[in-house]
mmCIF file of N, CA and C in Angstrom:
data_model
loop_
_atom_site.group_PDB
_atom_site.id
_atom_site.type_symbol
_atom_site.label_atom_id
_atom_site.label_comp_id
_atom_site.label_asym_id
_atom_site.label_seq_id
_atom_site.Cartn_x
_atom_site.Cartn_y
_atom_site.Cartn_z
ATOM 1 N N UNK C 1 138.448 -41.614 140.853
ATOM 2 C CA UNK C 1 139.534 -41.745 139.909
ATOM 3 C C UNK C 1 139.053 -41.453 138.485
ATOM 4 N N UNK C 2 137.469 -42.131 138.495
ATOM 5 C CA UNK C 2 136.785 -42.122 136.873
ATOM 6 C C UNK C 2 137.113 -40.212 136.540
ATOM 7 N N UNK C 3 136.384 -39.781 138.046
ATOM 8 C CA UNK C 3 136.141 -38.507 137.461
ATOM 9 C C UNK C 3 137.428 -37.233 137.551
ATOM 10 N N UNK C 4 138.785 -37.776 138.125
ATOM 11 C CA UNK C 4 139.724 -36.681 137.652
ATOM 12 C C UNK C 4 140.281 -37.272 136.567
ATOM 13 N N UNK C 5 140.286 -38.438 135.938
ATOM 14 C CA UNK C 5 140.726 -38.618 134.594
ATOM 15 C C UNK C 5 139.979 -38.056 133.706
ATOM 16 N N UNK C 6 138.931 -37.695 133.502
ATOM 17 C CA UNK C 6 137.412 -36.909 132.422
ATOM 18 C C UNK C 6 137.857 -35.493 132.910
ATOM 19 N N UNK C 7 138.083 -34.836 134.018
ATOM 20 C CA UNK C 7 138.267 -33.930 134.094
ATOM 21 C C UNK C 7 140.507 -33.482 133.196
ATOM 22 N N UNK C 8 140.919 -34.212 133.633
ATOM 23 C CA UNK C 8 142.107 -33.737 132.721
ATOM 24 C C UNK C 8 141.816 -34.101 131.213
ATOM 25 N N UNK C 9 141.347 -34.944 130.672
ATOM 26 C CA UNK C 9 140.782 -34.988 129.355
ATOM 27 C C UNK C 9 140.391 -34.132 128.827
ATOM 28 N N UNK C 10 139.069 -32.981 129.696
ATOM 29 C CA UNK C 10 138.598 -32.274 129.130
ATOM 30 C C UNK C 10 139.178 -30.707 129.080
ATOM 31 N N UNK C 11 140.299 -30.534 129.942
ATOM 32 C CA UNK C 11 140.852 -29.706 130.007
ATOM 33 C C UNK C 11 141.819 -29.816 128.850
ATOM 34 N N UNK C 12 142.541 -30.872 128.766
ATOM 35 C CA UNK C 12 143.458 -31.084 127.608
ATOM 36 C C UNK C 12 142.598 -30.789 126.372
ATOM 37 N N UNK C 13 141.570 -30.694 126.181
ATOM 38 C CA UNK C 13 140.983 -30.577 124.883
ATOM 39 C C UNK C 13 139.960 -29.657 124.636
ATOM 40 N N UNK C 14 140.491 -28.488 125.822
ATOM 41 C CA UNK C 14 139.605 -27.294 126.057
ATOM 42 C C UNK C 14 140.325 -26.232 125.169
ATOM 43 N N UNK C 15 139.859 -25.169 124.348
ATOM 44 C CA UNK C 15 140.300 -24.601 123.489
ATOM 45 C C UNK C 15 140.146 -22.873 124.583
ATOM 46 N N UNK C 16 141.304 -22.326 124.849
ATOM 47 C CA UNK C 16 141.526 -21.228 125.255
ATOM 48 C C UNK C 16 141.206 -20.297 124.507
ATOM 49 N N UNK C 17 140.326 -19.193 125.018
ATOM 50 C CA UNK C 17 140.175 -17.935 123.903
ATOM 51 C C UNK C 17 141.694 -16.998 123.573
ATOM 52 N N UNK C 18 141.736 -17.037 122.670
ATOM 53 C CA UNK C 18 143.323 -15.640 122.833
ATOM 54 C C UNK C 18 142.272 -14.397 122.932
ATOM 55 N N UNK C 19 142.150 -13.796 124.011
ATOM 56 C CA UNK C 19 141.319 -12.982 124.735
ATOM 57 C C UNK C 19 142.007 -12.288 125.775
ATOM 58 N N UNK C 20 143.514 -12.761 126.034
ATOM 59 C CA UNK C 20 143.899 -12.348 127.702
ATOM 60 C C UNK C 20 144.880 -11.538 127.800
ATOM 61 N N UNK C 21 144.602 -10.409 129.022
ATOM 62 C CA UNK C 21 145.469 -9.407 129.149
ATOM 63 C C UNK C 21 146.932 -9.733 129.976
ATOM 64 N N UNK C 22 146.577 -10.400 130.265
ATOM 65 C CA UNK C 22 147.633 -11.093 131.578
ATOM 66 C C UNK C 22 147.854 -12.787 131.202
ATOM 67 N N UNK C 23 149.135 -12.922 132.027
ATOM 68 C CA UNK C 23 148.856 -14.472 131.791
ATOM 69 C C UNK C 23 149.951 -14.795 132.988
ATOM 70 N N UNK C 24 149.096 -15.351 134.138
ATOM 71 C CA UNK C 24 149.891 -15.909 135.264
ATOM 72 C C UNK C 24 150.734 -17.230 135.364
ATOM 73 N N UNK C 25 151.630 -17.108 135.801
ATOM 74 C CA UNK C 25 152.742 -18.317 135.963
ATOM 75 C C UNK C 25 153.044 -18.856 137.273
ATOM 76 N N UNK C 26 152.956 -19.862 137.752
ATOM 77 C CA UNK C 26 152.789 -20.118 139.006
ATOM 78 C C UNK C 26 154.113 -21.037 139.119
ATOM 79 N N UNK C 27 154.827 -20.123 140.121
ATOM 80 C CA UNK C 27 156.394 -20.749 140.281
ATOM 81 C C UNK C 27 156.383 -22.258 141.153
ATOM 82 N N UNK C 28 157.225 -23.266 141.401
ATOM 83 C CA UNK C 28 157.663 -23.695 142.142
ATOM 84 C C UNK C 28 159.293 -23.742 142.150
ATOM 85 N N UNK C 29 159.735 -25.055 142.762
ATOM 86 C CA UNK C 29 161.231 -24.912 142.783
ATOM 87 C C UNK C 29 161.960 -24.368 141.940
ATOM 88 N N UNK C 30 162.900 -24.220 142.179
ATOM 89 C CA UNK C 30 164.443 -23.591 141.181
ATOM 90 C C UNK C 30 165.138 -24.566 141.912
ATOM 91 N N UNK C 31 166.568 -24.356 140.627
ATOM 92 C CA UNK C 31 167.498 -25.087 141.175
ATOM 93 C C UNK C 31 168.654 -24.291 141.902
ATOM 94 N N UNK C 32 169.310 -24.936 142.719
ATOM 95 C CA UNK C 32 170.573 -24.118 143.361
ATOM 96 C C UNK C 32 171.030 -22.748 142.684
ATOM 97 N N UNK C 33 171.015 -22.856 141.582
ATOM 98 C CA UNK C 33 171.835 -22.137 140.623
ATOM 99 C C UNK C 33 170.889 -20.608 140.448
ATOM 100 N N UNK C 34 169.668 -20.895 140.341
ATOM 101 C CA UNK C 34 168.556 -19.996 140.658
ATOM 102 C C UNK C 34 167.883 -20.529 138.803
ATOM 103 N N UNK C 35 168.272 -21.384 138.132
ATOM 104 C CA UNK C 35 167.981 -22.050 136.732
ATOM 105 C C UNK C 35 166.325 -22.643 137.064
ATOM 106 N N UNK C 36 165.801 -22.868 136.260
ATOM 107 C CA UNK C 36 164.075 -23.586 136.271
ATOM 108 C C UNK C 36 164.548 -25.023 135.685
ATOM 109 N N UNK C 37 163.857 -25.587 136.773
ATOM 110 C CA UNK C 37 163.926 -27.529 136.688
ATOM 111 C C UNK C 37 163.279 -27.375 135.569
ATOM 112 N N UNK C 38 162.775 -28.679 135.022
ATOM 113 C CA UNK C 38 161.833 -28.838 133.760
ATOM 114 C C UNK C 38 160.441 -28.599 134.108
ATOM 115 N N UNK C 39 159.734 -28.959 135.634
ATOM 116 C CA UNK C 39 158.815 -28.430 134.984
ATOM 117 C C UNK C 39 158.254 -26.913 135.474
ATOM 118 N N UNK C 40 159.084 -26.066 136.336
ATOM 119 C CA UNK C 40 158.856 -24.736 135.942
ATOM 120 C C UNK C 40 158.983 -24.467 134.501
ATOM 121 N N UNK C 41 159.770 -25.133 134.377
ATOM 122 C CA UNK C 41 160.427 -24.442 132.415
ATOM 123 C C UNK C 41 158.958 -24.515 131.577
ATOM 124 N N UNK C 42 158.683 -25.886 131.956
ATOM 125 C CA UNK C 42 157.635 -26.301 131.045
ATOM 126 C C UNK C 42 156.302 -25.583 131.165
ATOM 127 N N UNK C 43 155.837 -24.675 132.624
ATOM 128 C CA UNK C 43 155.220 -23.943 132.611
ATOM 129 C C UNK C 43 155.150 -22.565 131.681
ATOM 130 N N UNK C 44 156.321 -22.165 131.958
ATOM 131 C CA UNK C 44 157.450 -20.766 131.119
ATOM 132 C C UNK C 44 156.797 -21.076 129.882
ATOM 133 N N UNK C 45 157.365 -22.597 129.101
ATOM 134 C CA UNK C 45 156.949 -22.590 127.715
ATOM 135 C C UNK C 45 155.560 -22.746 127.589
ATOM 136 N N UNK C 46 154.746 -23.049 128.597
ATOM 137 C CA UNK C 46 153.165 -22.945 127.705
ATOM 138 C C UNK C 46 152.999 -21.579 127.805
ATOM 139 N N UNK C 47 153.433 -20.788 128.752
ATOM 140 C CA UNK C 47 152.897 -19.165 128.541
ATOM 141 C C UNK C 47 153.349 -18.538 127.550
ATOM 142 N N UNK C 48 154.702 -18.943 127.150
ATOM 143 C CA UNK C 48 155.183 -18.415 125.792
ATOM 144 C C UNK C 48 154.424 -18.929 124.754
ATOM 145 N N UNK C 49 154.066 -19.975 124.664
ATOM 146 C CA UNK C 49 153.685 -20.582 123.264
ATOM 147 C C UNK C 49 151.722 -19.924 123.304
ATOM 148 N N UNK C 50 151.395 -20.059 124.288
ATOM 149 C CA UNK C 50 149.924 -19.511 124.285
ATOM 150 C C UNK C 50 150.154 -17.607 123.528
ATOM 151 N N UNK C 51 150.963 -17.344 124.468
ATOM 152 C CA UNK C 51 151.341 -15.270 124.364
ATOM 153 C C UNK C 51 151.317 -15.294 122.418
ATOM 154 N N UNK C 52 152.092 -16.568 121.599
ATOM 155 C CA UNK C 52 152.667 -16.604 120.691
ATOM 156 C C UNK C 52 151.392 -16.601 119.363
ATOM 157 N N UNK C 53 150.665 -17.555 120.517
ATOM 158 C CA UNK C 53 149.652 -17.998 119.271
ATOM 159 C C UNK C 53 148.336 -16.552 119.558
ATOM 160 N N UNK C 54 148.566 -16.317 120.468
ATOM 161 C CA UNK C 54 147.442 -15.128 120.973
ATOM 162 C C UNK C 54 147.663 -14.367 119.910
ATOM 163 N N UNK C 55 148.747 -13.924 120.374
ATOM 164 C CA UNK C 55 149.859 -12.588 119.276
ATOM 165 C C UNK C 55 149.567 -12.772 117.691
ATOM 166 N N UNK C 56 149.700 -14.191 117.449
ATOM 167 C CA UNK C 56 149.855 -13.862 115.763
ATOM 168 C C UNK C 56 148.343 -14.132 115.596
ATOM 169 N N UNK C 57 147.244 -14.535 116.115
ATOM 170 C CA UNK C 57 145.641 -14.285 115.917
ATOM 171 C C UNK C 57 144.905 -13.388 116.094
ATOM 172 N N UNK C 58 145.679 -12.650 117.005
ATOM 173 C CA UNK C 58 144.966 -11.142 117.299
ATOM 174 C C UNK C 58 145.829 -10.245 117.633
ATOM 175 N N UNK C 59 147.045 -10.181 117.277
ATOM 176 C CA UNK C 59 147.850 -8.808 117.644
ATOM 177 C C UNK C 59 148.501 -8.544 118.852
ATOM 178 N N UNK C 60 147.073 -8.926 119.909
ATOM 179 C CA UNK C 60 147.280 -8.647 121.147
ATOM 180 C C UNK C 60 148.405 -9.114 122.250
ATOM 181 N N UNK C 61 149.303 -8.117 122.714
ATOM 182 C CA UNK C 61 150.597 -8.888 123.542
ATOM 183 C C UNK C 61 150.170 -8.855 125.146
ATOM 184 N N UNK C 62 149.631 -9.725 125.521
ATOM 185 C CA UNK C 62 149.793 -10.319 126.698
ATOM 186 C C UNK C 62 150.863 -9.684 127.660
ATOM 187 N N UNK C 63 150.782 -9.793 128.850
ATOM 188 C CA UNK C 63 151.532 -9.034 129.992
ATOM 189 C C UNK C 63 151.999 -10.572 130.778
ATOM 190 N N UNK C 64 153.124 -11.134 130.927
ATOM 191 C CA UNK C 64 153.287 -11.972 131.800
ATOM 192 C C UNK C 64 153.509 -11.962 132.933
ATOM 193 N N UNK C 65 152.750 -12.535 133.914
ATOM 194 C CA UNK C 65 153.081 -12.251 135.756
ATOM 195 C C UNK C 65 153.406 -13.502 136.389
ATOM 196 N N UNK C 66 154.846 -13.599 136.296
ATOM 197 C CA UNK C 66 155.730 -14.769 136.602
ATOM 198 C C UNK C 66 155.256 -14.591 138.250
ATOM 199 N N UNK C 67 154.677 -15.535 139.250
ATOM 200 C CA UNK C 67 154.970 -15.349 140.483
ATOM 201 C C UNK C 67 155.252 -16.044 141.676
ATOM 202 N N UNK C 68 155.915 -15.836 141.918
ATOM 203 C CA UNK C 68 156.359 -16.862 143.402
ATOM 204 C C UNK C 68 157.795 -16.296 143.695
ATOM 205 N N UNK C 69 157.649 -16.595 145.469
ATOM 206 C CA UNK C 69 158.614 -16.084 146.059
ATOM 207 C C UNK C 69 160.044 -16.612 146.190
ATOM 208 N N UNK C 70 160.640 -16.255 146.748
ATOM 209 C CA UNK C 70 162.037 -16.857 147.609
ATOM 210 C C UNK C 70 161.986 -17.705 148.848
ATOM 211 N N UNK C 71 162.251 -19.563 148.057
ATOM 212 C CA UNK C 71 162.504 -20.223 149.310
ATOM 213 C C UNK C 71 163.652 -20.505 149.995
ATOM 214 N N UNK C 72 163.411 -20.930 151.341
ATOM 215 C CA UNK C 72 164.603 -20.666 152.176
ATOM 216 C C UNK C 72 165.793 -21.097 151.349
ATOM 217 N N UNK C 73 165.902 -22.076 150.857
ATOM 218 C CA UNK C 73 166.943 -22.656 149.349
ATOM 219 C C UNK C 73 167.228 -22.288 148.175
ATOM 220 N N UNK C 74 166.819 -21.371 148.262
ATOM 221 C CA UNK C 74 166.519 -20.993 146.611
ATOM 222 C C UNK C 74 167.090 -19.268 146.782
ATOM 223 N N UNK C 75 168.461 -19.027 145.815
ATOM 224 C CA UNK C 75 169.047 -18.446 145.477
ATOM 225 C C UNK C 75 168.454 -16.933 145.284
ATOM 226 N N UNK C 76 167.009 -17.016 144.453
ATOM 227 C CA UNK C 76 166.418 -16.067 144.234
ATOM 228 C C UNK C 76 165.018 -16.358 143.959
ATOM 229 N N UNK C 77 164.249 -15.172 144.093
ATOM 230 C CA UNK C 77 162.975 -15.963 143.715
ATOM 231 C C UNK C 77 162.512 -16.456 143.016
ATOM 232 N N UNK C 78 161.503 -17.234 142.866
ATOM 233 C CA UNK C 78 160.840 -17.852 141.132
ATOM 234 C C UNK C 78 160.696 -17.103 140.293
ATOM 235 N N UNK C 79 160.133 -16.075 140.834
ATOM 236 C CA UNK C 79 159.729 -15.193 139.591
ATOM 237 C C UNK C 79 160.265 -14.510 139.132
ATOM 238 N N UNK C 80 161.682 -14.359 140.122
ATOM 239 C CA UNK C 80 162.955 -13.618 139.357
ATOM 240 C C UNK C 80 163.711 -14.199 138.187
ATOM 241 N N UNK C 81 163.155 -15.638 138.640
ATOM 242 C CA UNK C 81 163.976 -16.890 137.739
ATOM 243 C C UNK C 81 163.329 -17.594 136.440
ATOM 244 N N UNK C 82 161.958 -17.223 136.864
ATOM 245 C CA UNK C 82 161.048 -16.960 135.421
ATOM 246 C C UNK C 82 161.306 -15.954 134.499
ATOM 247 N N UNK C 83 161.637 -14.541 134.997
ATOM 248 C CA UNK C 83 161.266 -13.797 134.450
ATOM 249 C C UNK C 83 162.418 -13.675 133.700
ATOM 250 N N UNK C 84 164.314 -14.057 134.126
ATOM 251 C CA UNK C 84 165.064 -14.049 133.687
ATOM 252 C C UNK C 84 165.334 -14.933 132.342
ATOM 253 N N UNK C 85 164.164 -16.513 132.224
ATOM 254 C CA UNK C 85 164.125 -17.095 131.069
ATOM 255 C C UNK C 85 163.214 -16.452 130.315
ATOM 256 N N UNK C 86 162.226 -15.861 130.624
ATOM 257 C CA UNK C 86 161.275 -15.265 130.102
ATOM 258 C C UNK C 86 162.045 -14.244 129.294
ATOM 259 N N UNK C 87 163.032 -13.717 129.763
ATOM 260 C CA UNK C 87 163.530 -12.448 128.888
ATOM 261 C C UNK C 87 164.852 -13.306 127.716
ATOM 262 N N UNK C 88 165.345 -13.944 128.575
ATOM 263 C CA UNK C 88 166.518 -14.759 127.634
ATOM 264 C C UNK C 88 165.476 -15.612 126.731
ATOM 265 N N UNK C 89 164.239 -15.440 126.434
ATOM 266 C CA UNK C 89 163.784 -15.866 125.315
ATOM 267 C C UNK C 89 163.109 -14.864 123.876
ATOM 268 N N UNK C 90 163.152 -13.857 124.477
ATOM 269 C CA UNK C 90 163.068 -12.477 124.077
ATOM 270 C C UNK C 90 161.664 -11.708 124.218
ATOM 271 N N UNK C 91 161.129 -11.965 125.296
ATOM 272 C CA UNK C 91 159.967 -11.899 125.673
ATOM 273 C C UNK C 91 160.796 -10.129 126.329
ATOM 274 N N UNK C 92 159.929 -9.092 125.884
ATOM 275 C CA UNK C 92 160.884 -7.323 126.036
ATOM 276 C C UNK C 92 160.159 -7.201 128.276
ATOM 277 N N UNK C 93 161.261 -6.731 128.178
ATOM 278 C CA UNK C 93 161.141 -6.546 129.782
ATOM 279 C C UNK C 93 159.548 -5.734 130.062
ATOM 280 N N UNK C 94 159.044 -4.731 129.040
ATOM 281 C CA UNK C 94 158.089 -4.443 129.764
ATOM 282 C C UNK C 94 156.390 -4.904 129.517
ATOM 283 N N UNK C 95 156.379 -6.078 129.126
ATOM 284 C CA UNK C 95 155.734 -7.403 129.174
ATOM 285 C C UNK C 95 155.874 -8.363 130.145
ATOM 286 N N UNK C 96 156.449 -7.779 131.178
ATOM 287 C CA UNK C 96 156.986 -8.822 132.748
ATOM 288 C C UNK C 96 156.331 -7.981 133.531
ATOM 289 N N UNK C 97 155.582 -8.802 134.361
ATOM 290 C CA UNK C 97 155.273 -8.143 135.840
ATOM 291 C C UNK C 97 155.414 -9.074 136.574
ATOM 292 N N UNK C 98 157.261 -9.204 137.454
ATOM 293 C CA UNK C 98 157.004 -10.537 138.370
ATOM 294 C C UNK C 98 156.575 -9.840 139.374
ATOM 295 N N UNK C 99 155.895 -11.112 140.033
ATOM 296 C CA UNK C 99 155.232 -10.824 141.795
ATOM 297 C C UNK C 99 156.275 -11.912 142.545
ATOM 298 N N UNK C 100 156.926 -11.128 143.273
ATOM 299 C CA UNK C 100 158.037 -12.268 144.061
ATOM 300 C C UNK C 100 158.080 -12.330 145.725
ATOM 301 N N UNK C 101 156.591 -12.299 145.875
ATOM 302 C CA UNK C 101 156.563 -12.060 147.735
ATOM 303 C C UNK C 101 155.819 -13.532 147.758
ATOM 304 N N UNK C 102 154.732 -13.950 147.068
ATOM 305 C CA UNK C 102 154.116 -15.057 147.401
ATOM 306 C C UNK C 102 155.053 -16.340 147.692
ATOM 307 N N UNK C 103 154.013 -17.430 148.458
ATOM 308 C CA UNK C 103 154.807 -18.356 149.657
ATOM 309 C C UNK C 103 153.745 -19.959 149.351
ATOM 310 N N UNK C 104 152.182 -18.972 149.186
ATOM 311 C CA UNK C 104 151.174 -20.040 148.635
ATOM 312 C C UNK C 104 150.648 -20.098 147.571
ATOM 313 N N UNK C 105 150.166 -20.824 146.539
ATOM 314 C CA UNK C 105 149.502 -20.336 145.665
ATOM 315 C C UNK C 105 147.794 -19.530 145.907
ATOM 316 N N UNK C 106 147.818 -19.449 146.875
ATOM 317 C CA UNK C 106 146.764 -18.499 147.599
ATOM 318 C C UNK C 106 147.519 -16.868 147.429
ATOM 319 N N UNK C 107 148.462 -16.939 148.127
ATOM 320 C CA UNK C 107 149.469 -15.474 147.997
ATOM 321 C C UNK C 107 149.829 -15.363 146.302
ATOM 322 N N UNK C 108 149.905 -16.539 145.730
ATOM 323 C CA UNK C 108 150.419 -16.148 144.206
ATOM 324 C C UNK C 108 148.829 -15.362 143.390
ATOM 325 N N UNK C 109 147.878 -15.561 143.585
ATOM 326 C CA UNK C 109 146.617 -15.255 142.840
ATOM 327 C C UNK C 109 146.489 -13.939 143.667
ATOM 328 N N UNK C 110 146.692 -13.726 145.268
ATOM 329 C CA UNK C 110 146.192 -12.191 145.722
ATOM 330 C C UNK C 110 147.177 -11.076 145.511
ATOM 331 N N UNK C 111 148.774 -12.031 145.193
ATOM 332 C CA UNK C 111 149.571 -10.732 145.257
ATOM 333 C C UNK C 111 149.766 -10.451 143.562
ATOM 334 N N UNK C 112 149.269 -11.587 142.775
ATOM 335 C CA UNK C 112 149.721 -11.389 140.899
ATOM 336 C C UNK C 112 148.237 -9.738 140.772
ATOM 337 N N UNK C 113 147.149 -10.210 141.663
ATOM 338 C CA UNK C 113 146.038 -9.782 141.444
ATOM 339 C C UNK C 113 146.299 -8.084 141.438
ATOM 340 N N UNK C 114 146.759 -7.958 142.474
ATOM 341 C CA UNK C 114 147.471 -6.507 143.097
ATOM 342 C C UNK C 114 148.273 -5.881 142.117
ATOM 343 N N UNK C 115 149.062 -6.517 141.810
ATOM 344 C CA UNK C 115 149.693 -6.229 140.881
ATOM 345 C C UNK C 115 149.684 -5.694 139.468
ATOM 346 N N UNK C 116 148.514 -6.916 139.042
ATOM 347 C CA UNK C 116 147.568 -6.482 137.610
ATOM 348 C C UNK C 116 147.244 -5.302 137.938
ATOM 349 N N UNK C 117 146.299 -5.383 138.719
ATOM 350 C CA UNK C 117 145.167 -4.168 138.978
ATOM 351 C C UNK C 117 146.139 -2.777 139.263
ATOM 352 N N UNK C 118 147.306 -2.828 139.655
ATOM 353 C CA UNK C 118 147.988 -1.233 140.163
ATOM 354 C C UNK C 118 148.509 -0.855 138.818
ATOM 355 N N UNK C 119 148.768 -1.958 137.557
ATOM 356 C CA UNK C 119 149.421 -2.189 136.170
ATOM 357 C C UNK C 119 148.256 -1.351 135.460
ATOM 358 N N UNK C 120 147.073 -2.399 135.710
ATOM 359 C CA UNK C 120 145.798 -1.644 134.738
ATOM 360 C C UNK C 120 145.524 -0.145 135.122
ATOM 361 N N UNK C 121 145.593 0.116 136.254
ATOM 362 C CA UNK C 121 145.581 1.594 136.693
ATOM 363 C C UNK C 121 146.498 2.640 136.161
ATOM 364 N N UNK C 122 147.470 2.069 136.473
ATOM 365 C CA UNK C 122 148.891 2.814 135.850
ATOM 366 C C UNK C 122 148.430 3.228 134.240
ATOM 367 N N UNK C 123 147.967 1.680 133.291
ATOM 368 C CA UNK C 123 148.117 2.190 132.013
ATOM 369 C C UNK C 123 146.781 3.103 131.756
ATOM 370 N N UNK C 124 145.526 2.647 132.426
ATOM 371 C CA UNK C 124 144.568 3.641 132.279
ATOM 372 C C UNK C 124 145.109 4.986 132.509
ATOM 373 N N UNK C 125 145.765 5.370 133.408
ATOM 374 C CA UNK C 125 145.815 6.533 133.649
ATOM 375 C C UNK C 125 146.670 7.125 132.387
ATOM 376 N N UNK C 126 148.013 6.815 131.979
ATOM 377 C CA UNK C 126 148.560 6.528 130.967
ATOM 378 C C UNK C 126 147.695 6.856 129.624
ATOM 379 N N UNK C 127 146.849 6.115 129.068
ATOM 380 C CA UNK C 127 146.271 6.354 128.348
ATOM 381 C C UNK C 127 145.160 7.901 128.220
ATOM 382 N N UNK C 128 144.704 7.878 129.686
ATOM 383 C CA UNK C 128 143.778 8.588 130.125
ATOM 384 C C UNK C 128 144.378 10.076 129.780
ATOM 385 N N UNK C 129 145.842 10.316 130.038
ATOM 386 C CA UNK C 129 146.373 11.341 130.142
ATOM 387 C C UNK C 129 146.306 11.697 128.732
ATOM 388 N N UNK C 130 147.082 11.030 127.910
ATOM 389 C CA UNK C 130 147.215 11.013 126.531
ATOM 390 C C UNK C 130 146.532 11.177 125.827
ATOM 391 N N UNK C 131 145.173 10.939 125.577
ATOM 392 C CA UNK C 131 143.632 11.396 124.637
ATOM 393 C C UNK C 131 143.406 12.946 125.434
ATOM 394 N N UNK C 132 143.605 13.174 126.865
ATOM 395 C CA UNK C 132 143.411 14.382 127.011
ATOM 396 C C UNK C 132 144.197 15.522 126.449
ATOM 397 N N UNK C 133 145.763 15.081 126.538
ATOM 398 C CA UNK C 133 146.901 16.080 126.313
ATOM 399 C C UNK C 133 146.107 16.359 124.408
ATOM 400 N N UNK C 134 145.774 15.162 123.793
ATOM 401 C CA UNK C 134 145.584 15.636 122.191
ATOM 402 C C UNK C 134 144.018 16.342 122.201
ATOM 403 N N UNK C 135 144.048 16.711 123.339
ATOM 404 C CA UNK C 135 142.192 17.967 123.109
ATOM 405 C C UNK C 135 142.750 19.084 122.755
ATOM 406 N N UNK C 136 142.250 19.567 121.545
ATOM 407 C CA UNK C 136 143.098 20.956 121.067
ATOM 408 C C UNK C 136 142.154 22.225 122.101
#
């Protein structure tokens, strides 16, 4: 007991680098409506408020990967339902990468992972193209 109370302590008072390209969101329930209970929400708002403080210390805009799937109850998926507050907060659609197949948070880390990585490819290539097209 001593030692998961020292361990949330020290996490609470662990200072995050604003360093990150991505920033994963790990869904659970929704409500009927397909709306985020409080504490999906409350997840939503630390990724916003971290993206926020990243942003105005270093520029850098973060990619959010809302993820989790569709349960048998649930209207739509989490991450459809993240991503829909995520945008009704004005977070621009192409700063979203939901992953909406995962079931575990095992599936949420291999399928967000997939995802990044086909994203980072995409923009490398993207970029890759672009310094070439300006070779006179």
């Amino acid at each position: 007991m001593t030692g998961s109370i020292i361990t949330c302590l020290q996490a609470a008072y662990r200072k995050i680098p604003y360093d990150k390209d991505y920033i994963i969101i790990l869904g659970c329930a929704i409500r009927k409506d397909g709306t985020l209970y409080p504490l999906i929400q409350g997840r939503v708002e630390q990724a916003i408020d971290f993206w926020k403080k990243q942003y105005q210390s270093t520029g850098k805009k973060a990619v959010f990967v809302p993820s989790g799937g569709q349960g048998d109850d649930e209207i739509i998926a989490e991450a459809k339902a993240m991503e829909r507050y995520l945008l009704e907060k004005g977070i621009p659609q192409e700063l979203i990468l939901a992953e909406d197949k995962s079931t575990t948070t095992r599936e949420n880390m291999k399928f967000s992972k997939e995802l990044i990585d086909a994203h980072t490819k995409k923009r490398f290539h993207r970029i890759r193209h672009y310094k070439l097209s300006c070779i006179p």
